[in-house]
PDB file of C-alpha atoms in Angstrom:
ATOM      1  CA  MET A   1      86.134  81.334 -35.419  1.00  0.00           C
ATOM      2  CA  PRO A   2      88.186  82.309 -32.414  1.00  0.00           C
ATOM      3  CA  GLU A   3      91.845  81.462 -32.460  1.00  0.00           C
ATOM      4  CA  TYR A   4      93.766  80.503 -29.289  1.00  0.00           C
ATOM      5  CA  GLU A   5      97.367  80.778 -28.200  1.00  0.00           C
ATOM      6  CA  ALA A   6      99.419  77.709 -28.873  1.00  0.00           C
ATOM      7  CA  PRO A   7     100.872  75.732 -25.975  1.00  0.00           C
ATOM      8  CA  ARG A   8     104.664  76.174 -25.220  1.00  0.00           C
ATOM      9  CA  ARG A   9     106.939  73.670 -26.601  1.00  0.00           C
ATOM     10  CA  GLU A  10     108.735  73.058 -23.332  1.00  0.00           C
ATOM     11  CA  ASP A  11     105.419  71.953 -21.802  1.00  0.00           C
ATOM     12  CA  SER A  12     104.500  69.756 -24.758  1.00  0.00           C
ATOM     13  CA  ASN A  13     107.670  67.900 -25.735  1.00  0.00           C
ATOM     14  CA  LYS A  14     108.589  65.957 -22.573  1.00  0.00           C
ATOM     15  CA  SER A  15     109.353  62.524 -24.072  1.00  0.00           C
ATOM     16  CA  ILE A  16     112.771  60.900 -24.272  1.00  0.00           C
ATOM     17  CA  PRO A  17     114.274  58.788 -26.992  1.00  0.00           C
ATOM     18  CA  TRP A  18     113.898  55.047 -26.924  1.00  0.00           C
ATOM     19  CA  GLU A  19     115.777  52.551 -29.161  1.00  0.00           C
ATOM     20  CA  ILE A  20     113.835  49.295 -29.632  1.00  0.00           C
ATOM     21  CA  ARG A  21     115.679  46.103 -30.116  1.00  0.00           C
ATOM     22  CA  ASN A  22     114.275  42.687 -30.495  1.00  0.00           C
ATOM     23  CA  ALA A  23     115.310  39.590 -32.503  1.00  0.00           C
ATOM     24  CA  ARG A  24     111.817  39.362 -34.162  1.00  0.00           C
ATOM     25  CA  LEU A  25     112.048  42.941 -35.626  1.00  0.00           C
ATOM     26  CA  HIS A  26     112.966  43.375 -39.124  1.00  0.00           C
ATOM     27  CA  PRO A  27     114.649  45.787 -39.600  1.00  0.00           C
ATOM     28  CA  SER A  28     116.015  46.343 -36.201  1.00  0.00           C
ATOM     29  CA  PRO A  29     116.655  48.499 -34.168  1.00  0.00           C
ATOM     30  CA  ARG A  30     113.572  50.882 -34.409  1.00  0.00           C
ATOM     31  CA  ARG A  31     113.268  54.294 -32.931  1.00  0.00           C
ATOM     32  CA  ALA A  32     110.644  55.955 -30.742  1.00  0.00           C
ATOM     33  CA  LEU A  33     109.921  58.508 -28.223  1.00  0.00           C
ATOM     34  CA  ILE A  34     108.388  57.656 -24.900  1.00  0.00           C
ATOM     35  CA  TYR A  35     106.606  59.932 -22.342  1.00  0.00           C
ATOM     36  CA  VAL A  36     106.093  58.817 -18.769  1.00  0.00           C
ATOM     37  CA  PRO A  37     104.018  61.137 -16.578  1.00  0.00           C
ATOM     38  CA  ASP A  38     105.559  62.562 -13.422  1.00  0.00           C
ATOM     39  CA  SER A  39     102.830  60.794 -11.441  1.00  0.00           C
ATOM     40  CA  TYR A  40     103.834  57.208 -12.696  1.00  0.00           C
ATOM     41  CA  ALA A  41     104.683  54.722  -9.993  1.00  0.00           C
ATOM     42  CA  VAL A  42     105.677  51.059 -10.478  1.00  0.00           C
ATOM     43  CA  TYR A  43     103.057  49.898  -8.038  1.00  0.00           C
ATOM     44  CA  LYS A  44     100.159  51.594  -9.858  1.00  0.00           C
ATOM     45  CA  PRO A  45      99.646  50.296 -13.460  1.00  0.00           C
ATOM     46  CA  VAL A  46      98.614  53.062 -16.004  1.00  0.00           C
ATOM     47  CA  PRO A  47      97.074  53.163 -19.475  1.00  0.00           C
ATOM     48  CA  LEU A  48      99.296  53.024 -22.631  1.00  0.00           C
ATOM     49  CA  ILE A  49      98.758  54.953 -25.731  1.00  0.00           C
ATOM     50  CA  ILE A  50     100.638  54.254 -28.990  1.00  0.00           C
ATOM     51  CA  ALA A  51     100.588  57.446 -31.128  1.00  0.00           C
ATOM     52  CA  LEU A  52     101.466  57.088 -34.850  1.00  0.00           C
ATOM     53  CA  HIS A  53     102.640  59.887 -36.850  1.00  0.00           C
ATOM     54  CA  GLY A  54     101.601  60.823 -40.404  1.00  0.00           C
ATOM     55  CA  LYS A  55     103.744  60.122 -43.431  1.00  0.00           C
ATOM     56  CA  GLY A  56     106.780  62.196 -43.366  1.00  0.00           C
ATOM     57  CA  GLN A  57     106.006  63.691 -40.072  1.00  0.00           C
ATOM     58  CA  HIS A  58     108.742  63.756 -37.287  1.00  0.00           C
ATOM     59  CA  LEU A  59     107.840  62.373 -33.941  1.00  0.00           C
ATOM     60  CA  SER A  60     108.382  65.507 -32.007  1.00  0.00           C
ATOM     61  CA  GLU A  61     105.998  67.303 -34.430  1.00  0.00           C
ATOM     62  CA  PHE A  62     103.237  64.827 -33.817  1.00  0.00           C
ATOM     63  CA  GLU A  63     103.833  64.881 -30.030  1.00  0.00           C
ATOM     64  CA  TYR A  64     103.448  68.629 -30.061  1.00  0.00           C
ATOM     65  CA  HIS A  65     100.323  68.490 -32.320  1.00  0.00           C
ATOM     66  CA  THR A  66      98.535  65.986 -30.040  1.00  0.00           C
ATOM     67  CA  GLN A  67      99.798  67.491 -26.736  1.00  0.00           C
ATOM     68  CA  LEU A  68      99.685  63.919 -25.323  1.00  0.00           C
ATOM     69  CA  SER A  69     103.020  64.581 -23.476  1.00  0.00           C
ATOM     70  CA  ASN A  70     101.649  67.725 -21.800  1.00  0.00           C
ATOM     71  CA  GLU A  71     100.841  67.081 -18.181  1.00  0.00           C
ATOM     72  CA  GLU A  72      97.861  69.461 -18.434  1.00  0.00           C
ATOM     73  CA  THR A  73      96.437  67.328 -21.228  1.00  0.00           C
ATOM     74  CA  ASN A  74      97.484  63.804 -20.126  1.00  0.00           C
ATOM     75  CA  ASP A  75      98.810  63.273 -16.628  1.00  0.00           C
ATOM     76  CA  ARG A  76      97.897  59.565 -16.516  1.00  0.00           C
ATOM     77  CA  ALA A  77      98.932  57.509 -19.566  1.00  0.00           C
ATOM     78  CA  ILE A  78     102.361  56.556 -20.877  1.00  0.00           C
ATOM     79  CA  VAL A  79     102.629  57.495 -24.465  1.00  0.00           C
ATOM     80  CA  VAL A  80     104.945  55.873 -27.068  1.00  0.00           C
ATOM     81  CA  TYR A  81     105.562  57.693 -30.322  1.00  0.00           C
ATOM     82  CA  PRO A  82     107.277  54.975 -32.691  1.00  0.00           C
ATOM     83  CA  GLU A  83     108.854  55.969 -35.797  1.00  0.00           C
ATOM     84  CA  GLY A  84     107.920  54.350 -39.138  1.00  0.00           C
ATOM     85  CA  ILE A  85     110.765  53.345 -41.530  1.00  0.00           C
ATOM     86  CA  ASN A  86     111.384  56.398 -43.701  1.00  0.00           C
ATOM     87  CA  LEU A  87     108.713  58.109 -41.839  1.00  0.00           C
ATOM     88  CA  GLN A  88     106.002  56.008 -43.315  1.00  0.00           C
ATOM     89  CA  TRP A  89     103.879  52.979 -42.294  1.00  0.00           C
ATOM     90  CA  THR A  90     102.297  49.850 -43.709  1.00  0.00           C
ATOM     91  CA  GLY A  91      99.276  50.977 -45.595  1.00  0.00           C
ATOM     92  CA  ASP A  92     100.762  53.724 -47.582  1.00  0.00           C
ATOM     93  CA  PRO A  93     100.916  53.065 -51.361  1.00  0.00           C
ATOM     94  CA  GLU A  94     104.793  53.714 -51.259  1.00  0.00           C
ATOM     95  CA  ALA A  95     105.403  51.522 -48.341  1.00  0.00           C
ATOM     96  CA  PRO A  96     107.111  48.077 -48.682  1.00  0.00           C
ATOM     97  CA  SER A  97     105.005  45.097 -48.641  1.00  0.00           C
ATOM     98  CA  ARG A  98     104.468  43.349 -45.254  1.00  0.00           C
ATOM     99  CA  SER A  99     106.993  40.714 -46.138  1.00  0.00           C
ATOM    100  CA  GLU A 100     109.666  43.408 -46.100  1.00  0.00           C
ATOM    101  CA  VAL A 101     108.471  45.682 -43.321  1.00  0.00           C
ATOM    102  CA  ASP A 102     105.542  44.628 -41.182  1.00  0.00           C
ATOM    103  CA  ASP A 103     104.434  47.442 -38.996  1.00  0.00           C
ATOM    104  CA  ILE A 104     101.405  45.576 -37.695  1.00  0.00           C
ATOM    105  CA  SER A 105     103.863  43.043 -36.020  1.00  0.00           C
ATOM    106  CA  PHE A 106     106.069  45.974 -34.955  1.00  0.00           C
ATOM    107  CA  ILE A 107     103.408  47.683 -32.921  1.00  0.00           C
ATOM    108  CA  ASP A 108     102.446  44.234 -31.368  1.00  0.00           C
ATOM    109  CA  ILE A 109     106.063  43.609 -30.398  1.00  0.00           C
ATOM    110  CA  LEU A 110     106.342  47.159 -29.202  1.00  0.00           C
ATOM    111  CA  ILE A 111     103.344  46.821 -26.979  1.00  0.00           C
ATOM    112  CA  GLU A 112     104.849  43.701 -25.519  1.00  0.00           C
ATOM    113  CA  LEU A 113     108.161  45.326 -24.729  1.00  0.00           C
ATOM    114  CA  VAL A 114     106.549  48.302 -23.055  1.00  0.00           C
ATOM    115  CA  CYS A 115     104.452  46.131 -20.860  1.00  0.00           C
ATOM    116  CA  GLU A 116     107.630  44.378 -19.828  1.00  0.00           C
ATOM    117  CA  ASP A 117     109.348  47.565 -18.747  1.00  0.00           C
ATOM    118  CA  TYR A 118     106.432  49.554 -17.187  1.00  0.00           C
ATOM    119  CA  ALA A 119     103.410  48.873 -15.080  1.00  0.00           C
ATOM    120  CA  ILE A 120     100.634  48.913 -17.813  1.00  0.00           C
ATOM    121  CA  GLN A 121      96.913  48.305 -17.462  1.00  0.00           C
ATOM    122  CA  THR A 122      96.791  45.533 -20.076  1.00  0.00           C
ATOM    123  CA  GLY A 123      93.133  46.184 -20.614  1.00  0.00           C
ATOM    124  CA  ARG A 124      93.753  49.843 -21.389  1.00  0.00           C
ATOM    125  CA  ILE A 125      96.058  49.953 -24.327  1.00  0.00           C
ATOM    126  CA  TYR A 126      94.959  52.369 -26.995  1.00  0.00           C
ATOM    127  CA  VAL A 127      96.161  53.497 -30.517  1.00  0.00           C
ATOM    128  CA  VAL A 128      96.078  57.134 -31.819  1.00  0.00           C
ATOM    129  CA  GLY A 129      97.066  57.899 -35.427  1.00  0.00           C
ATOM    130  CA  PHE A 130      97.222  60.695 -38.031  1.00  0.00           C
ATOM    131  CA  SER A 131      97.008  60.300 -41.798  1.00  0.00           C
ATOM    132  CA  ASN A 132      99.178  57.226 -42.748  1.00  0.00           C
ATOM    133  CA  GLY A 133      99.353  56.609 -39.012  1.00  0.00           C
ATOM    134  CA  GLY A 134      95.671  56.653 -38.805  1.00  0.00           C
ATOM    135  CA  GLY A 135      95.576  54.143 -41.651  1.00  0.00           C
ATOM    136  CA  LEU A 136      97.915  51.884 -39.630  1.00  0.00           C
ATOM    137  CA  ALA A 137      95.617  52.229 -36.621  1.00  0.00           C
ATOM    138  CA  ALA A 138      92.811  51.043 -38.780  1.00  0.00           C
ATOM    139  CA  LEU A 139      94.880  47.978 -39.864  1.00  0.00           C
ATOM    140  CA  LEU A 140      95.601  47.241 -36.245  1.00  0.00           C
ATOM    141  CA  ALA A 141      91.951  47.438 -35.525  1.00  0.00           C
ATOM    142  CA  GLY A 142      91.277  44.764 -38.125  1.00  0.00           C
ATOM    143  CA  ASP A 143      94.114  42.565 -37.383  1.00  0.00           C
ATOM    144  CA  PRO A 144      93.164  39.200 -35.555  1.00  0.00           C
ATOM    145  CA  GLY A 145      96.197  39.477 -33.204  1.00  0.00           C
ATOM    146  CA  ALA A 146      96.458  43.244 -32.476  1.00  0.00           C
ATOM    147  CA  SER A 147      92.714  43.626 -31.999  1.00  0.00           C
ATOM    148  CA  THR A 148      92.839  41.263 -28.969  1.00  0.00           C
ATOM    149  CA  ARG A 149      95.312  43.642 -27.188  1.00  0.00           C
ATOM    150  CA  ILE A 150      94.157  47.215 -28.097  1.00  0.00           C
ATOM    151  CA  ALA A 151      91.076  48.423 -26.541  1.00  0.00           C
ATOM    152  CA  ALA A 152      90.071  51.398 -28.660  1.00  0.00           C
ATOM    153  CA  TYR A 153      91.385  53.577 -31.588  1.00  0.00           C
ATOM    154  CA  ALA A 154      91.307  57.180 -32.437  1.00  0.00           C
ATOM    155  CA  ILE A 155      92.185  58.588 -35.950  1.00  0.00           C
ATOM    156  CA  SER A 156      92.472  61.920 -37.579  1.00  0.00           C
ATOM    157  CA  SER A 157      92.604  62.482 -41.325  1.00  0.00           C
ATOM    158  CA  GLY A 158      92.815  58.618 -41.783  1.00  0.00           C
ATOM    159  CA  ALA A 159      94.519  57.268 -44.976  1.00  0.00           C
ATOM    160  CA  PHE A 160      92.297  54.328 -45.980  1.00  0.00           C
ATOM    161  CA  TYR A 161      93.443  53.010 -49.501  1.00  0.00           C
ATOM    162  CA  GLN A 162      91.692  50.659 -51.797  1.00  0.00           C
ATOM    163  CA  ASP A 163      93.471  47.469 -52.956  1.00  0.00           C
ATOM    164  CA  GLU A 164      94.396  48.891 -56.392  1.00  0.00           C
ATOM    165  CA  ALA A 165      96.517  51.641 -54.714  1.00  0.00           C
ATOM    166  CA  LEU A 166      98.646  49.167 -52.558  1.00  0.00           C
ATOM    167  CA  LYS A 167     101.154  46.368 -53.137  1.00  0.00           C
ATOM    168  CA  GLU A 168      98.779  43.941 -51.401  1.00  0.00           C
ATOM    169  CA  PRO A 169      95.118  44.026 -50.054  1.00  0.00           C
ATOM    170  CA  LEU A 170      95.064  45.633 -46.689  1.00  0.00           C
ATOM    171  CA  PHE A 171      92.067  47.789 -45.855  1.00  0.00           C
ATOM    172  CA  SER A 172      89.356  45.746 -47.793  1.00  0.00           C
ATOM    173  CA  HIS A 173      88.745  42.984 -45.357  1.00  0.00           C
ATOM    174  CA  PRO A 174      89.233  43.813 -41.616  1.00  0.00           C
ATOM    175  CA  SER A 175      89.066  40.723 -39.565  1.00  0.00           C
ATOM    176  CA  PRO A 176      89.150  41.669 -35.874  1.00  0.00           C
ATOM    177  CA  ALA A 177      89.215  38.804 -33.426  1.00  0.00           C
ATOM    178  CA  ARG A 178      86.731  40.515 -31.045  1.00  0.00           C
ATOM    179  CA  LEU A 179      83.777  42.844 -31.405  1.00  0.00           C
ATOM    180  CA  PRO A 180      82.796  45.510 -31.008  1.00  0.00           C
ATOM    181  CA  VAL A 181      85.912  47.612 -31.947  1.00  0.00           C
ATOM    182  CA  PRO A 182      85.584  51.090 -30.673  1.00  0.00           C
ATOM    183  CA  ILE A 183      86.754  53.708 -33.436  1.00  0.00           C
ATOM    184  CA  LEU A 184      86.695  57.531 -33.431  1.00  0.00           C
ATOM    185  CA  GLU A 185      87.699  59.387 -36.591  1.00  0.00           C
ATOM    186  CA  PHE A 186      87.923  63.110 -37.575  1.00  0.00           C
ATOM    187  CA  HIS A 187      88.113  64.242 -41.160  1.00  0.00           C
ATOM    188  CA  GLY A 188      87.945  67.534 -42.797  1.00  0.00           C
ATOM    189  CA  ASP A 189      85.604  67.854 -45.857  1.00  0.00           C
ATOM    190  CA  SER A 190      88.365  69.792 -47.584  1.00  0.00           C
ATOM    191  CA  ASP A 191      91.310  67.485 -46.949  1.00  0.00           C
ATOM    192  CA  PRO A 192      93.693  67.960 -49.873  1.00  0.00           C
ATOM    193  CA  VAL A 193      95.787  64.827 -49.048  1.00  0.00           C
ATOM    194  CA  GLU A 194      93.148  62.117 -48.158  1.00  0.00           C
ATOM    195  CA  HIS A 195      90.032  63.348 -50.017  1.00  0.00           C
ATOM    196  CA  TYR A 196      86.857  62.907 -48.000  1.00  0.00           C
ATOM    197  CA  ASP A 197      85.018  61.454 -50.976  1.00  0.00           C
ATOM    198  CA  GLY A 198      87.817  59.161 -51.964  1.00  0.00           C
ATOM    199  CA  LYS A 199      88.048  60.698 -55.382  1.00  0.00           C
ATOM    200  CA  ASP A 200      91.303  61.709 -57.007  1.00  0.00           C
ATOM    201  CA  THR A 201      93.304  61.180 -53.899  1.00  0.00           C
ATOM    202  CA  PRO A 202      96.821  62.106 -54.788  1.00  0.00           C
ATOM    203  CA  ASP A 203      98.579  58.914 -53.738  1.00  0.00           C
ATOM    204  CA  GLY A 204      96.010  56.489 -55.259  1.00  0.00           C
ATOM    205  CA  PRO A 205      92.373  55.405 -54.934  1.00  0.00           C
ATOM    206  CA  SER A 206      91.086  55.699 -51.370  1.00  0.00           C
ATOM    207  CA  TYR A 207      87.789  54.922 -49.656  1.00  0.00           C
ATOM    208  CA  ASN A 208      85.115  57.564 -49.279  1.00  0.00           C
ATOM    209  CA  VAL A 209      85.639  58.319 -45.614  1.00  0.00           C
ATOM    210  CA  ARG A 210      81.940  57.880 -44.525  1.00  0.00           C
ATOM    211  CA  ASP A 211      81.808  54.519 -46.391  1.00  0.00           C
ATOM    212  CA  TYR A 212      84.904  53.291 -44.750  1.00  0.00           C
ATOM    213  CA  ILE A 213      83.512  54.220 -41.289  1.00  0.00           C
ATOM    214  CA  GLU A 214      80.352  52.532 -42.072  1.00  0.00           C
ATOM    215  CA  LYS A 215      82.319  49.309 -42.854  1.00  0.00           C
ATOM    216  CA  TRP A 216      83.069  49.371 -39.096  1.00  0.00           C
ATOM    217  CA  VAL A 217      79.488  50.197 -38.177  1.00  0.00           C
ATOM    218  CA  ARG A 218      78.575  46.982 -39.941  1.00  0.00           C
ATOM    219  CA  LEU A 219      81.396  44.881 -38.498  1.00  0.00           C
ATOM    220  CA  ASN A 220      80.388  46.063 -34.992  1.00  0.00           C
ATOM    221  CA  LYS A 221      76.779  45.154 -35.655  1.00  0.00           C
ATOM    222  CA  CYS A 222      75.530  48.558 -34.731  1.00  0.00           C
ATOM    223  CA  VAL A 223      71.802  48.199 -34.366  1.00  0.00           C
ATOM    224  CA  GLU A 224      70.345  51.679 -34.237  1.00  0.00           C
ATOM    225  CA  GLU A 225      70.159  54.567 -36.733  1.00  0.00           C
ATOM    226  CA  PRO A 226      73.072  56.880 -35.984  1.00  0.00           C
ATOM    227  CA  LYS A 227      72.811  59.843 -33.727  1.00  0.00           C
ATOM    228  CA  VAL A 228      73.640  62.984 -35.678  1.00  0.00           C
ATOM    229  CA  GLN A 229      74.612  66.165 -33.973  1.00  0.00           C
ATOM    230  CA  LYS A 230      75.351  69.580 -35.539  1.00  0.00           C
ATOM    231  CA  LEU A 231      77.970  71.444 -33.643  1.00  0.00           C
ATOM    232  CA  PHE A 232      79.438  74.873 -33.978  1.00  0.00           C
ATOM    233  CA  GLY A 233      76.558  76.294 -35.960  1.00  0.00           C
ATOM    234  CA  GLY A 234      76.421  73.297 -38.247  1.00  0.00           C
ATOM    235  CA  LYS A 235      80.172  73.567 -39.197  1.00  0.00           C
ATOM    236  CA  VAL A 236      80.899  70.091 -37.434  1.00  0.00           C
ATOM    237  CA  GLU A 237      78.783  67.038 -37.881  1.00  0.00           C
ATOM    238  CA  LYS A 238      79.169  64.391 -35.260  1.00  0.00           C
ATOM    239  CA  VAL A 239      77.785  60.930 -36.147  1.00  0.00           C
ATOM    240  CA  SER A 240      77.728  58.202 -33.440  1.00  0.00           C
ATOM    241  CA  TRP A 241      76.581  54.587 -33.850  1.00  0.00           C
ATOM    242  CA  SER A 242      75.934  52.131 -31.048  1.00  0.00           C
ATOM    243  CA  SER A 243      75.919  48.300 -30.905  1.00  0.00           C
ATOM    244  CA  ASP A 244      73.572  46.301 -28.960  1.00  0.00           C
ATOM    245  CA  LYS A 245      76.123  46.208 -26.125  1.00  0.00           C
ATOM    246  CA  VAL A 246      77.988  49.514 -26.230  1.00  0.00           C
ATOM    247  CA  SER A 247      76.721  53.013 -26.884  1.00  0.00           C
ATOM    248  CA  ASP A 248      78.676  55.392 -29.268  1.00  0.00           C
ATOM    249  CA  VAL A 249      81.130  52.686 -30.186  1.00  0.00           C
ATOM    250  CA  VAL A 250      81.896  54.240 -33.493  1.00  0.00           C
ATOM    251  CA  GLN A 251      82.095  58.001 -33.863  1.00  0.00           C
ATOM    252  CA  HIS A 252      82.853  60.273 -36.749  1.00  0.00           C
ATOM    253  CA  TYR A 253      83.434  64.012 -36.895  1.00  0.00           C
ATOM    254  CA  LYS A 254      83.077  65.628 -40.266  1.00  0.00           C
ATOM    255  CA  ILE A 255      84.636  69.117 -40.169  1.00  0.00           C
ATOM    256  CA  ALA A 256      83.542  71.809 -42.690  1.00  0.00           C
ATOM    257  CA  GLY A 257      86.463  73.622 -44.393  1.00  0.00           C
ATOM    258  CA  PHE A 258      89.080  71.587 -42.434  1.00  0.00           C
ATOM    259  CA  GLY A 259      92.081  70.246 -44.365  1.00  0.00           C
ATOM    260  CA  HIS A 260      94.615  67.572 -43.469  1.00  0.00           C
ATOM    261  CA  GLY A 261      95.885  67.627 -39.901  1.00  0.00           C
ATOM    262  CA  TRP A 262      95.161  67.261 -36.183  1.00  0.00           C
ATOM    263  CA  PRO A 263      92.226  69.392 -35.135  1.00  0.00           C
ATOM    264  CA  THR A 264      93.246  72.372 -32.724  1.00  0.00           C
ATOM    265  CA  THR A 265      91.802  75.744 -32.055  1.00  0.00           C
ATOM    266  CA  TYR A 266      95.355  77.290 -32.201  1.00  0.00           C
ATOM    267  CA  PRO A 267      97.872  77.623 -35.055  1.00  0.00           C
ATOM    268  CA  LEU A 268     100.306  74.793 -35.985  1.00  0.00           C
ATOM    269  CA  ASP A 269     103.208  74.657 -38.357  1.00  0.00           C
ATOM    270  CA  ASN A 270     101.139  72.745 -40.951  1.00  0.00           C
ATOM    271  CA  ASP A 271      98.286  75.256 -41.148  1.00  0.00           C
ATOM    272  CA  GLU A 272      98.514  75.626 -44.933  1.00  0.00           C
ATOM    273  CA  GLN A 273      97.689  71.963 -45.245  1.00  0.00           C
ATOM    274  CA  ARG A 274      95.247  71.967 -42.301  1.00  0.00           C
ATOM    275  CA  HIS A 275      93.504  75.107 -43.739  1.00  0.00           C
ATOM    276  CA  GLY A 276      94.236  76.874 -40.386  1.00  0.00           C
ATOM    277  CA  PRO A 277      92.989  76.130 -36.869  1.00  0.00           C
ATOM    278  CA  THR A 278      89.395  74.677 -36.541  1.00  0.00           C
ATOM    279  CA  TYR A 279      86.518  74.857 -34.121  1.00  0.00           C
ATOM    280  CA  PHE A 280      87.755  72.328 -31.364  1.00  0.00           C
ATOM    281  CA  ASP A 281      90.639  70.634 -29.901  1.00  0.00           C
ATOM    282  CA  ALA A 282      90.674  66.926 -30.763  1.00  0.00           C
ATOM    283  CA  THR A 283      92.933  65.481 -28.035  1.00  0.00           C
ATOM    284  CA  PRO A 284      90.583  66.022 -25.018  1.00  0.00           C
ATOM    285  CA  ILE A 285      87.732  64.225 -27.021  1.00  0.00           C
ATOM    286  CA  VAL A 286      90.285  61.504 -28.052  1.00  0.00           C
ATOM    287  CA  LEU A 287      91.157  60.932 -24.312  1.00  0.00           C
ATOM    288  CA  GLU A 288      87.532  60.872 -23.210  1.00  0.00           C
ATOM    289  CA  PHE A 289      86.588  58.444 -25.982  1.00  0.00           C
ATOM    290  CA  LEU A 290      89.571  56.072 -25.431  1.00  0.00           C
ATOM    291  CA  MET A 291      89.162  56.038 -21.628  1.00  0.00           C
ATOM    292  CA  ARG A 292      85.559  54.829 -21.878  1.00  0.00           C
ATOM    293  CA  PHE A 293      86.828  51.443 -23.073  1.00  0.00           C
ATOM    294  CA  THR A 294      88.718  48.573 -21.666  1.00  0.00           C
ATOM    295  CA  GLN A 295      89.687  45.349 -23.468  1.00  0.00           C
ATOM    296  CA  GLY A 296      86.549  43.244 -23.691  1.00  0.00           C
ATOM    297  CA  THR A 297      83.935  45.988 -23.659  1.00  0.00           C
TER     298      THR A 297
END
């Protein structure tokens, strides 16, 4: 496959540090990076994207991998990159229980604080996540409170664990307060961290990825047989499901030979784990998918 030149760091890491303090946070304070496009003006509300790093991944690395702070990629939305405690999130087998650290509540408070400080289109709040961050995105999608504030979700190499791997049930019974819930997920069939078939996943039993996605297909009451497209000579399978009200509300890309990472056509510093660059860049697809949806559609 063709390999392209990686973007420059100086064009891609344009966020600034943000310390988040609030009496409802435990522990407090929390840390984040925030990117505000040069075009932002207080009189013109903009979309908000919450970008959730993978387990053990530093914020600036995820910022670079997604290119969400690059004006050429995203000149419209404010992006916040919050940091998990010890660089992990609720939903990981090694994470504390929600009674100790509740990242679902943290993200809900974070959204509230961003909306107080910036002009945000409250119907255009989105969550993007990788690996353990993708797992948290899925938990937010299934949370009765968060699901009323977040319009759509995009996940790469999502970490979706079965109950026996966790300190408490989390992924088994999503309960969104509104439907449909738009979800996009990318996953490599050679992922060495979050195995596609869910078997022998290193950190504990996980869901078969297609089975977990189809859980959301059923919740969204998708009515048609999925639309299946073979892309890049059959190396990428794109599957889309529609509800009776919204077309292509659940989308899944299965990538042949791809490992654990954010899909790009250019090299990244985790290419050993990703099994190198792949056939497409995920971020433009993510932004196109997210921006189709506003809260309530």
